[in-house]
CSV table of C-alpha atoms in Angstrom, one decimal:
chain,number,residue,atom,x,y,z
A,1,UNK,CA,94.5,102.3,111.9
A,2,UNK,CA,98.2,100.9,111.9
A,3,UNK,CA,100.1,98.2,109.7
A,4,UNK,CA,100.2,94.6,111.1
A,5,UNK,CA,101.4,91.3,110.4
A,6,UNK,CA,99.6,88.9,108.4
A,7,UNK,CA,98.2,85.6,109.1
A,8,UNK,CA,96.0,83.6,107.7
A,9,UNK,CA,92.3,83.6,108.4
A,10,UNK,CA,90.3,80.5,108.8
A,11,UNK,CA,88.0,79.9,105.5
A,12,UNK,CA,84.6,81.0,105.8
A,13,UNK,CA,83.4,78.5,103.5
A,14,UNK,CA,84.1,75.3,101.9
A,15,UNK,CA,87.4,73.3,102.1
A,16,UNK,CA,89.4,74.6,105.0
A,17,UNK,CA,92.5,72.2,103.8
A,18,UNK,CA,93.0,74.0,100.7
A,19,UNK,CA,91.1,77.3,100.7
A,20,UNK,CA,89.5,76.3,97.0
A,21,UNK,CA,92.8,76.8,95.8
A,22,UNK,CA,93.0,73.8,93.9
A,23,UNK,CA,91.1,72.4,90.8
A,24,UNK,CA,93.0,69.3,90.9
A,25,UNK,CA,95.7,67.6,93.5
A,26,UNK,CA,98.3,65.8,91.7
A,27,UNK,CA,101.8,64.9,92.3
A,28,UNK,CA,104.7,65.7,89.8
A,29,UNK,CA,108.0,64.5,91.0
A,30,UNK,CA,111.2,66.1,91.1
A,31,UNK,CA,113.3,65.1,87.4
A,32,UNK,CA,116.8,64.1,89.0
A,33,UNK,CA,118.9,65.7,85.5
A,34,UNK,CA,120.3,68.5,87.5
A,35,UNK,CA,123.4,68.0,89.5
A,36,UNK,CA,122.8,71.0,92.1
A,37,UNK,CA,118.9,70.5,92.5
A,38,UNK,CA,118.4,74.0,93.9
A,39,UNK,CA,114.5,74.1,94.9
A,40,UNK,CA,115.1,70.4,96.2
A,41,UNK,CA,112.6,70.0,99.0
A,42,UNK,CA,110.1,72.8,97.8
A,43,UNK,CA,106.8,71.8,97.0
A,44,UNK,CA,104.8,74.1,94.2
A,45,UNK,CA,101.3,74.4,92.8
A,46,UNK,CA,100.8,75.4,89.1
A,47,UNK,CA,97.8,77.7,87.5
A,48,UNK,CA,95.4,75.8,85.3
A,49,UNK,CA,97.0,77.7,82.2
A,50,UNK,CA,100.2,75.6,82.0
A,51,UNK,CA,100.3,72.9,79.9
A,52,UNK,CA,101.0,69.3,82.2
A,53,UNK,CA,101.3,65.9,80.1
A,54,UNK,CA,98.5,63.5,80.5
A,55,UNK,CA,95.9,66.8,82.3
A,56,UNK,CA,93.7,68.8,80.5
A,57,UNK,CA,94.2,72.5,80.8
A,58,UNK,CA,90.9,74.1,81.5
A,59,UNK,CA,91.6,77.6,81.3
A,60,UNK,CA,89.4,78.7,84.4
A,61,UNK,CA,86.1,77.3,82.3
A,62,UNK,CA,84.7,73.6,81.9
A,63,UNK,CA,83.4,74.5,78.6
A,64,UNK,CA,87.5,74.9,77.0
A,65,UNK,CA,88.2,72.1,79.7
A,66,UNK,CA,85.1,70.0,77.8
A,67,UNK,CA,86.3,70.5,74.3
A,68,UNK,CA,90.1,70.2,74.7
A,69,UNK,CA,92.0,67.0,75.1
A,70,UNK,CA,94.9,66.3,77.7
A,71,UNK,CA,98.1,67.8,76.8
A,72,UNK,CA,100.7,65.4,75.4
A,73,UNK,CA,103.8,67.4,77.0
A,74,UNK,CA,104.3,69.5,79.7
A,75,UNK,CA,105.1,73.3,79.8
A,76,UNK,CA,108.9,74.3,80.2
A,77,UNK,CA,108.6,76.4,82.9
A,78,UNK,CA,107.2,73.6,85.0
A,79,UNK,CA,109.6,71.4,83.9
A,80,UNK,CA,112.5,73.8,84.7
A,81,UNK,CA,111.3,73.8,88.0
A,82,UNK,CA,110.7,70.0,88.3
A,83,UNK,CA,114.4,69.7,86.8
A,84,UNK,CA,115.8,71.9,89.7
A,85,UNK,CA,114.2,69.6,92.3
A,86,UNK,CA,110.6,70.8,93.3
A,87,UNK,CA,107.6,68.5,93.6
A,88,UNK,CA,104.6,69.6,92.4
A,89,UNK,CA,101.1,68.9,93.9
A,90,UNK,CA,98.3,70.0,91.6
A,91,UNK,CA,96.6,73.0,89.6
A,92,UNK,CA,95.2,75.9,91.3
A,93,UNK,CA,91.8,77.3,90.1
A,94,UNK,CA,92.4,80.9,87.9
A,95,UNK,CA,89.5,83.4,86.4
A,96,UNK,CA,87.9,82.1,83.4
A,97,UNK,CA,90.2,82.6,80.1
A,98,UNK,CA,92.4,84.9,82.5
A,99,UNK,CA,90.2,87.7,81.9
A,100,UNK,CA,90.2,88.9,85.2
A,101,UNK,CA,92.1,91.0,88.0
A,102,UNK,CA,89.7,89.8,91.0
A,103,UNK,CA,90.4,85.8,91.2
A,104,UNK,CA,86.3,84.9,91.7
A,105,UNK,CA,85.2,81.9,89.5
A,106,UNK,CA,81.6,80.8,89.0
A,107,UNK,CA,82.1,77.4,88.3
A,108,UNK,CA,84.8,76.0,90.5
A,109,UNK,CA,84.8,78.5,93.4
A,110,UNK,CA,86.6,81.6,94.5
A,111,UNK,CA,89.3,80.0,96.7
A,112,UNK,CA,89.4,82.3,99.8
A,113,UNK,CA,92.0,85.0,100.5
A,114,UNK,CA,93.8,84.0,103.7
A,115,UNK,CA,94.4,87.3,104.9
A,116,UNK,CA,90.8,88.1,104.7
A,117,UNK,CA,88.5,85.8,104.0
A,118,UNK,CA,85.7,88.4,102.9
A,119,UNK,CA,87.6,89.5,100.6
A,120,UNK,CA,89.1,89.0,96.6
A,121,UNK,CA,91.9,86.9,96.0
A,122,UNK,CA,92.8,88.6,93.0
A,123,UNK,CA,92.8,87.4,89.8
A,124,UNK,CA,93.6,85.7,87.3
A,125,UNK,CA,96.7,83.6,89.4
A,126,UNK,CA,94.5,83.2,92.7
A,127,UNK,CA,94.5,79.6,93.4
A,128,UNK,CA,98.7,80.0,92.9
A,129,UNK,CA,98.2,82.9,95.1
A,130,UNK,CA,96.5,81.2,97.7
A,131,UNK,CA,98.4,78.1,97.6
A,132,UNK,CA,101.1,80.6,99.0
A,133,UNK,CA,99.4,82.9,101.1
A,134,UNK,CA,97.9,79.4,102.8
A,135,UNK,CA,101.4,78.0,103.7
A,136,UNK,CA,100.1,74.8,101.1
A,137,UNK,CA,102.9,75.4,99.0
A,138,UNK,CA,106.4,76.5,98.8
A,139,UNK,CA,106.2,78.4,95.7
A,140,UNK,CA,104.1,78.6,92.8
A,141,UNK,CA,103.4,79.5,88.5
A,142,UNK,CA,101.3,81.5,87.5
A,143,UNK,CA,101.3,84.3,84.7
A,144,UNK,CA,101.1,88.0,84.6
A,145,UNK,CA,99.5,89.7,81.4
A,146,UNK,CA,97.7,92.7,82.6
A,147,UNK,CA,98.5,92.2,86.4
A,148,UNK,CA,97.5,88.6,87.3
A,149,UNK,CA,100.7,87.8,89.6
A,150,UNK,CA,101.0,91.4,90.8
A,151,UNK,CA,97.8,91.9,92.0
A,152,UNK,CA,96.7,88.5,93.7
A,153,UNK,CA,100.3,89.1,95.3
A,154,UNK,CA,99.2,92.3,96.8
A,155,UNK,CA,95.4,91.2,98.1
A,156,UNK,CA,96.8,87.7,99.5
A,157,UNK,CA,100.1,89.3,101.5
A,158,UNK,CA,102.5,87.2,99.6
A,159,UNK,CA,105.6,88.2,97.1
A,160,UNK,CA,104.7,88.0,93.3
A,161,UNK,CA,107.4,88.5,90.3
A,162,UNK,CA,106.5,89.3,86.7
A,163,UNK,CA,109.9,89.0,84.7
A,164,UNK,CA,110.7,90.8,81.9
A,165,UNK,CA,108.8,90.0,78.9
A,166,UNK,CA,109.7,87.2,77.3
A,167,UNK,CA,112.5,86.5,79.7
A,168,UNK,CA,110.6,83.0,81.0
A,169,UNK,CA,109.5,80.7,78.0
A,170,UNK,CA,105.7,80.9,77.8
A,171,UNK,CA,105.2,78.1,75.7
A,172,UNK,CA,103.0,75.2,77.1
A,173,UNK,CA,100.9,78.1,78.1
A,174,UNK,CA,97.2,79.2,76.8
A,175,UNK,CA,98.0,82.4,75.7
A,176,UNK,CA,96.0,85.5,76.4
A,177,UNK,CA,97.8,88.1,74.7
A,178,UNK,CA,101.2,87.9,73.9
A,179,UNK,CA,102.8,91.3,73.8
A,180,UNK,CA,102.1,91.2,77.2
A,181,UNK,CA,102.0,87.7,78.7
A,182,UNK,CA,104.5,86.8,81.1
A,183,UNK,CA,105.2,83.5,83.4
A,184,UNK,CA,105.7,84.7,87.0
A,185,UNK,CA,105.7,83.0,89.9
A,186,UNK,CA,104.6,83.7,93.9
A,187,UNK,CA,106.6,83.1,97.6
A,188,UNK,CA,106.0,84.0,101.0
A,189,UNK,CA,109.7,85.2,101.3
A,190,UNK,CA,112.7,87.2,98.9
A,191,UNK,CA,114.9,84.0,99.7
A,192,UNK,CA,112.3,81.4,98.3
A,193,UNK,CA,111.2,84.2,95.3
A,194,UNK,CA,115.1,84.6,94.4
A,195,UNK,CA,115.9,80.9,94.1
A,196,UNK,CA,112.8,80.3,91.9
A,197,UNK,CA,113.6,82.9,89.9
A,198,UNK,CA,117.1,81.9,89.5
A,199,UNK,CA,116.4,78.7,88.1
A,200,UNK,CA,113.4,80.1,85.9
A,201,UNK,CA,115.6,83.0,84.2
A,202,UNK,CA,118.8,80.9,84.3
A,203,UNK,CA,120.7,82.9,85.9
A,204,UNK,CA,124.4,82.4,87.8
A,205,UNK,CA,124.5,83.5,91.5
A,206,UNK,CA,125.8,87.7,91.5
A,207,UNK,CA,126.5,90.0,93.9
A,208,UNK,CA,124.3,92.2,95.3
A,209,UNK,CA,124.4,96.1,93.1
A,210,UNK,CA,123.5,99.1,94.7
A,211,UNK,CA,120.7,100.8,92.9
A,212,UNK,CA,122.0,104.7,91.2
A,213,UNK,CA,118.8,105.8,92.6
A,214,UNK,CA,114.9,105.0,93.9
A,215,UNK,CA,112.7,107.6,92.0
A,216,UNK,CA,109.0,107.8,93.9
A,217,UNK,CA,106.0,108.8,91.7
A,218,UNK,CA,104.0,110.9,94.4
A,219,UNK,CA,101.6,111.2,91.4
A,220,UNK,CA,101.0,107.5,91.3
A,221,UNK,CA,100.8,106.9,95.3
A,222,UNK,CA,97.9,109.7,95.3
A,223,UNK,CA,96.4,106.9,93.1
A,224,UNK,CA,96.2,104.7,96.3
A,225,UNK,CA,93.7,105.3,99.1
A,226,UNK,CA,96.4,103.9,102.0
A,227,UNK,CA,98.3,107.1,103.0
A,228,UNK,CA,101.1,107.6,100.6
A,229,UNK,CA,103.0,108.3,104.1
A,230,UNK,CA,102.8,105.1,105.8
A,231,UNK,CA,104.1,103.1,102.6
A,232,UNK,CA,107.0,106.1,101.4
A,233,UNK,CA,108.2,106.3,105.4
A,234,UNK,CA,109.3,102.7,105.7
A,235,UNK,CA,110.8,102.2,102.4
A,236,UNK,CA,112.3,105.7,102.0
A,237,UNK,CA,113.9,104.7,105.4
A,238,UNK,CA,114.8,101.6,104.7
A,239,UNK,CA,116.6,102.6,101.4
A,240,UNK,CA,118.7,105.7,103.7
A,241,UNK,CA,120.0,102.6,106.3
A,242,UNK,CA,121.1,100.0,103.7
A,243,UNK,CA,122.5,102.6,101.1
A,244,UNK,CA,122.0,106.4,101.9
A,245,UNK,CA,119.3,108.9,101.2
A,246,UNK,CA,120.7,110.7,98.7
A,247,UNK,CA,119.6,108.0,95.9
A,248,UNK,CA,115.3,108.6,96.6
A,249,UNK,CA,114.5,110.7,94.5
A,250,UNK,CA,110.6,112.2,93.9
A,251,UNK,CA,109.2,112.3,90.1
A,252,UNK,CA,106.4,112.9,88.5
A,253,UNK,CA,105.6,110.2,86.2
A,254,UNK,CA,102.7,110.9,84.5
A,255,UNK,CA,104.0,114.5,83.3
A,256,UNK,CA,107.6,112.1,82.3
A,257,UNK,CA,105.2,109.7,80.5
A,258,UNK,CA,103.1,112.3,78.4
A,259,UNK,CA,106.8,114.1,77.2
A,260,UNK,CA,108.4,111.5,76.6
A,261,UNK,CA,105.5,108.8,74.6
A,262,UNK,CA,104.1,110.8,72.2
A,263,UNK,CA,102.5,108.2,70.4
A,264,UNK,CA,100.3,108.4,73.5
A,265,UNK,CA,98.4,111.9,72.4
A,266,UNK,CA,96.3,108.9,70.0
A,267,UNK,CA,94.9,107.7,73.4
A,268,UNK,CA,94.7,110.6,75.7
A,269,UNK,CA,91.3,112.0,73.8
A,270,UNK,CA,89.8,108.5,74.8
A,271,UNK,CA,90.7,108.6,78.7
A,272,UNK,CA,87.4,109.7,80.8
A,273,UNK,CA,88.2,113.5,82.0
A,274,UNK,CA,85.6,113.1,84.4
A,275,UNK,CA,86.6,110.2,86.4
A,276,UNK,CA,87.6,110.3,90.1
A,277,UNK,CA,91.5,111.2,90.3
A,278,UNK,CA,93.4,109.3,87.8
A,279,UNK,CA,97.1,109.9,85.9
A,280,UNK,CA,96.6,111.1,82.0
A,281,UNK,CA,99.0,109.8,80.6
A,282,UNK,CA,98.8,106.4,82.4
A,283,UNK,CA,95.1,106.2,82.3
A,284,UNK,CA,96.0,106.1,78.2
A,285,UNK,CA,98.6,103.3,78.6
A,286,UNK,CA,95.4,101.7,80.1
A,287,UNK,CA,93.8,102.0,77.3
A,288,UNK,CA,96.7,101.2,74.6
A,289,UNK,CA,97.3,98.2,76.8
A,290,UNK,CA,93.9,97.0,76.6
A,291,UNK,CA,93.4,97.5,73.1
A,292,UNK,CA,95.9,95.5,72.1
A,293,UNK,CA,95.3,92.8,74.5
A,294,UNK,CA,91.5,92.8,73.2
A,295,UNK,CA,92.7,92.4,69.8
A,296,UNK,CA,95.3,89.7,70.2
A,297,UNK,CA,92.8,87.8,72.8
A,298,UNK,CA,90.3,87.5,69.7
A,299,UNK,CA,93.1,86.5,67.5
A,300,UNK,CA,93.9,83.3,69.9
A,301,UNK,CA,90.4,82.5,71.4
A,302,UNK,CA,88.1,84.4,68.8
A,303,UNK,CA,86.9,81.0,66.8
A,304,UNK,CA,86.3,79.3,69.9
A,305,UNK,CA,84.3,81.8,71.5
A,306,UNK,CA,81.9,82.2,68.6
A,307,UNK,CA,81.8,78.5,68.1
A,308,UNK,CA,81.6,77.6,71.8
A,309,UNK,CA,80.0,80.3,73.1
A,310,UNK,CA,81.2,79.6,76.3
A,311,UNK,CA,79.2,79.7,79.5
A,312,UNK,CA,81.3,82.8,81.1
A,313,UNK,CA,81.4,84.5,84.8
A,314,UNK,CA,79.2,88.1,85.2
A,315,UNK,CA,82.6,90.8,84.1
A,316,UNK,CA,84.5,88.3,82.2
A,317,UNK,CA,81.6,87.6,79.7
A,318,UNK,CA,81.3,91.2,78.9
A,319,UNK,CA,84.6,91.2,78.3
A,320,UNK,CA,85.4,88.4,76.6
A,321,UNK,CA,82.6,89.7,73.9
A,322,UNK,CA,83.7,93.1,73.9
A,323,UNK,CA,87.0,91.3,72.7
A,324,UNK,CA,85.1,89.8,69.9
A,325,UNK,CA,84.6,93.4,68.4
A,326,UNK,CA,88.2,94.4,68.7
A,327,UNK,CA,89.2,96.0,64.8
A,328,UNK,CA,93.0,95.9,65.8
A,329,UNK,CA,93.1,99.2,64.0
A,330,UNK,CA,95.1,100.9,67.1
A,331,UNK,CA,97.3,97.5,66.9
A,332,UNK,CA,100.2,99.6,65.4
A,333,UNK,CA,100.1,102.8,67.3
A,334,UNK,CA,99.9,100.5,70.4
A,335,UNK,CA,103.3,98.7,69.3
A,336,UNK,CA,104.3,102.3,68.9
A,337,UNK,CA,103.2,102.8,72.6
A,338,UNK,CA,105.3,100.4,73.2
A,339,UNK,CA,108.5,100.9,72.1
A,340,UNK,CA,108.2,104.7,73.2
A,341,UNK,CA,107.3,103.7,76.5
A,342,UNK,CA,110.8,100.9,76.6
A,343,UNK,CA,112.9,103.7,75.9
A,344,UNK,CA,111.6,106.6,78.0
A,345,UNK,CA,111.9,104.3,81.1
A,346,UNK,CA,115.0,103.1,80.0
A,347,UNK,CA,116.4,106.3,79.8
A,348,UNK,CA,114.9,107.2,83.2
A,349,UNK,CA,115.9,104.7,85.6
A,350,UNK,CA,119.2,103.6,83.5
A,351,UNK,CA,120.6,100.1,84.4
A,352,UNK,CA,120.4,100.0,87.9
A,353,UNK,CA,117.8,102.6,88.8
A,354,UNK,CA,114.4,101.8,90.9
A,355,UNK,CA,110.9,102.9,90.4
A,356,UNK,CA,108.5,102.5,93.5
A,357,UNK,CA,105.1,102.9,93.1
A,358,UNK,CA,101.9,101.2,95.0
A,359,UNK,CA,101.2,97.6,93.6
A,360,UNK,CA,97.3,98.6,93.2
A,361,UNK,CA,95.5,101.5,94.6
A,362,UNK,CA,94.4,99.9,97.8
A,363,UNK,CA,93.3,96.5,99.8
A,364,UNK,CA,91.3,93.9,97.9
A,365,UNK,CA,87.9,94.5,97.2
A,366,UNK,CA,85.3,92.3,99.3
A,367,UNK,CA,83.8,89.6,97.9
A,368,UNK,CA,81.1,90.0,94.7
A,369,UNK,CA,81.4,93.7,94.7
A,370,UNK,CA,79.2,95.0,91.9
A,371,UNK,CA,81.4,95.6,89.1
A,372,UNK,CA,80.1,99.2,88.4
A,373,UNK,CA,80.9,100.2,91.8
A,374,UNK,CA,84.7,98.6,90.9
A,375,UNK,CA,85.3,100.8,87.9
A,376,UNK,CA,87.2,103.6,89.5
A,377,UNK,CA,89.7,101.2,91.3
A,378,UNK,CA,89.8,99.5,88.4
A,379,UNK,CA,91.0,102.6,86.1
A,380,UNK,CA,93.4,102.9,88.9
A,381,UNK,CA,95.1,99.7,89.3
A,382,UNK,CA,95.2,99.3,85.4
A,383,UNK,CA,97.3,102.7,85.3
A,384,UNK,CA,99.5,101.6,87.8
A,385,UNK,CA,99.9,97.8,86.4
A,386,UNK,CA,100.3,98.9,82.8
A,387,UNK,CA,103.5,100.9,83.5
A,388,UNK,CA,105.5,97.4,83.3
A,389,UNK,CA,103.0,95.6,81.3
A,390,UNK,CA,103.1,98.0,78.2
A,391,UNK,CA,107.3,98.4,78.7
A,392,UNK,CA,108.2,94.4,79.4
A,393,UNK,CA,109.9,95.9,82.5
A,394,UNK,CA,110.5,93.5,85.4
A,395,UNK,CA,108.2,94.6,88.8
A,396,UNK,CA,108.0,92.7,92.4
A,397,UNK,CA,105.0,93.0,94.7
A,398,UNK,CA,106.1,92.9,98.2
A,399,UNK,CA,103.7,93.0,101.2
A,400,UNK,CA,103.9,95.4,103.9
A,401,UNK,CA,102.1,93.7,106.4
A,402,UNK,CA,98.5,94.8,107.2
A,403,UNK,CA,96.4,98.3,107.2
A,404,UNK,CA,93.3,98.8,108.9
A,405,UNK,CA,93.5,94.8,109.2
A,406,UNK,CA,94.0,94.1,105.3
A,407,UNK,CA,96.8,93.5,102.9
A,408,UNK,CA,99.1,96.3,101.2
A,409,UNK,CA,101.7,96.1,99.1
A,410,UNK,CA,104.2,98.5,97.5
A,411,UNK,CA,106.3,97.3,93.9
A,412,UNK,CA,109.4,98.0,92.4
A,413,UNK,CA,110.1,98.2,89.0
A,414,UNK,CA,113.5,97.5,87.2
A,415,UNK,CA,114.7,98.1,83.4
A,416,UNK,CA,114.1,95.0,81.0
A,417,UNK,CA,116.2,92.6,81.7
A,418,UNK,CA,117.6,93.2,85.2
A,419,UNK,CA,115.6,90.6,86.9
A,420,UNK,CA,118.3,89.5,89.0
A,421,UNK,CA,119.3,92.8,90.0
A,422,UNK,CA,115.8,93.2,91.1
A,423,UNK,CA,115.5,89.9,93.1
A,424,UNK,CA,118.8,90.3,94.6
A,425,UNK,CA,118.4,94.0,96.2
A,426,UNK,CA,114.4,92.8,97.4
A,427,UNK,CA,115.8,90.0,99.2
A,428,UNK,CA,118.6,92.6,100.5
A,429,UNK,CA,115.8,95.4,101.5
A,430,UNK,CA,113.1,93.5,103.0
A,431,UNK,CA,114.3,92.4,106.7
A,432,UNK,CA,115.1,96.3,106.8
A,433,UNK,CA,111.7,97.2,105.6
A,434,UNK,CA,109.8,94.4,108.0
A,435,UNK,CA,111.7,96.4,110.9
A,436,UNK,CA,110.5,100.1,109.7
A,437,UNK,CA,106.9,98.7,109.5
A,438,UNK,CA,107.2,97.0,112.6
A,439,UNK,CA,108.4,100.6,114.1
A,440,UNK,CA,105.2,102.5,111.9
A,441,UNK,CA,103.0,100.4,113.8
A,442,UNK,CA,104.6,101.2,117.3
């Protein structure tokens, strides 16, 4: 068992040219307004959530695709991009109603992971993943509301961003619940992720600013079943060469999280004491995150649902209907949540602090895994993505190449509003952290 380097598998099935990733090839030009053009020459694929003039947006399901017409303008995000001198070449299939973490779609396909091709994607960004992880595409959109950037990141050895909330304009985008949804984006490298994000959050070029201090959750890499060892070793080392040891620091998180949110104690009594290892306090931020989401899902897409009634995917179904229950009577204690959570983390990592933690608690799934026997993974990786989610905090997935032959990933988590900081000091850590892997596997 040792960590490798990824490269892509040849597609079991279907279209080898594209690995399923698209829905539709198209090509949007580059809009010459912008004098520097900084992502001239970069080509990018865009999720079928994003609004494109004279396309329908299908949503993951020909039934919405059936009973909406073409949109009349075109998202800004895309447009930013266009405006900075990308070409764009199509939409990328996504999980029905991005109601999914695992990226398989019943009706158009489940485009194929190209690090292993018998395994998930990830969901609900997987074609944008794909597009990426397949060398088809530069860069690519795609949005993040409970984990769908992060996670298709992680299982296709690619890097995936989710800003802080509401720091990319989500409008021209279907939404799915907006206390949490989020425009990210995917690249195969920190210097193609940094440039996209600099055009998408608008920000000047700045220097580079050492993090005050790495905290590591050893509480949240038990979560993962890689060997907390392998992943800590590499980064811990790579931090000590580039700026000193002295700033990693170990925490327990879920003990911080249940001090310091005590809106929380509303959730705890509905977390499952008898599932396989999972955090407390975080496996309740789960379940605030998803309550909420439910809700405000049924507030968007509730008429069409029970109007429609939608042919839907085995998983998704049950949980697009389960969303039809939702009461929204936890809605306020979950904005509570919230707020509690903004602050705590705040107050933790300050303005230039770092939290590490695993991306999700292992390699992808393999393909149609029965979603019982998912559950337990699932609890996981929802406790570990709904740190950012429910806080609006900015996170990167990075890859660290391959273990036992499949894709990991480690994240790191900045305060709200420190994307750049964040893009700047992965771009700044990585080559250091390729050469620790590539010493972990020797």
């Amino acid at each position: 068992m040792s960590f490798g380097e990824r490269e892509a598998t040849d597609m079991a099935s279907g279209d080898s040219s594209d690995y399923g990733a698209f829905l539709e090839k198209f090509i949007l030009e580059p809009i010459s307004s912008s004098p520097e053009h900084p992502l001239k020459g970069l080509t990018f694929a865009v999720k079928d959530i994003f609004d494109v003039d004279g396309y329908v947006t299908g949503f993951g399901n020909p039934d919405w695709a059936r009973t909406h017409s073409a949109a009349i303008s075109t998202a800004p995000a895309v447009l930013t991009v266009l405006r900075a001198g990308a070409k764009g070449i199509g939409k990328t299939v996504m999980d029905e109603m991005a109601y999914s973490i695992n990226g398989e779609n019943v009706h158009y396909g489940t485009p194929t992971n190209p690090c292993a091709a018998d395994r998930v994607p990830g969901g609900s960004s997987s074609g944008s993943a794909v597009a990426v992880g397949a060398m088809l595409v530069d860069f690519s959109l795609g949005t993040d509301t409970g984990g769908s950037v992060r996670v298709p990141a992680s299982y296709c050895g690619i890097f995936g961003f989710r800003p802080s909330h509401g720091a990319v304009s989500t409008s021209g985008v279907i939404p799915m619940s907006q206390s949490f949804d989020t425009v990210g984006w995917f690249a195969r490298d920190p210097v193609t992720l940094n440039r996209v994000g600099r055009v998408l959050l608008q920000l000047s070029d700045v220097r580079l600013v050492v993090p005050t201090q790495i905290l590591v959750p050893e509480d949240c890499f038990q979560l993962s079943n890689i060997p907390s060892d392998q992943i800590n070793l590499a980064l811990v080392k790579s931090v000590e060469n580039l700026f000193g040891g002295n700033i990693v620091k170990p925490i327990n998180l879920g003990e911080y999280v249940k001090d310091r949110v005590p809106s929380l104690k509303h959730f705890m009594c509905k977390v499952n004491e008898d599932q396989e290892y999972n955090i407390p306090s975080l496996a309740a931020l789960s379940t605030a995150m998803r309550s909420l989401q439910r809700y405000e899902f049924k507030k968007n897409h509730g008429e069409w649902v029970t109007t429609v009634k939608p042919d839907l995917g085995p998983g998704i179904s049950e949980r697009v209907w389960e969303a039809m229950r939702a009461t929204g009577e936890d809605a306020d204690i979950c904005c509570s949540v919230k707020a509690e959570l903004r602050a705590a983390l705040t107050d933790l990592l300050g303005d230039f602090g770092i939290l590490a933690i695993p991306t999700v608690p292992g390699p992808p799934p393999k393909l149609q895994t029965d979603p019982t026997s998912l559950e337990t993974f699932r609890a996981r990786a929802f406790s570990l993505l709904s740190i950012c989610g429910v806080s609006g905090f900015c996170q990167v997935s990075m890859p660290l190449g391959l273990y036992d032959n499949l894709p990991v990933a480690v994240s790191l988590v900045a305060k709200h509003g420190s994307d750049g900081f964040l893009l700047n000091l992965v771009e700044t850590l990585y080559d250091t952290l390729k050469e620790q892997i590539e010493l972990a596997r020797n």
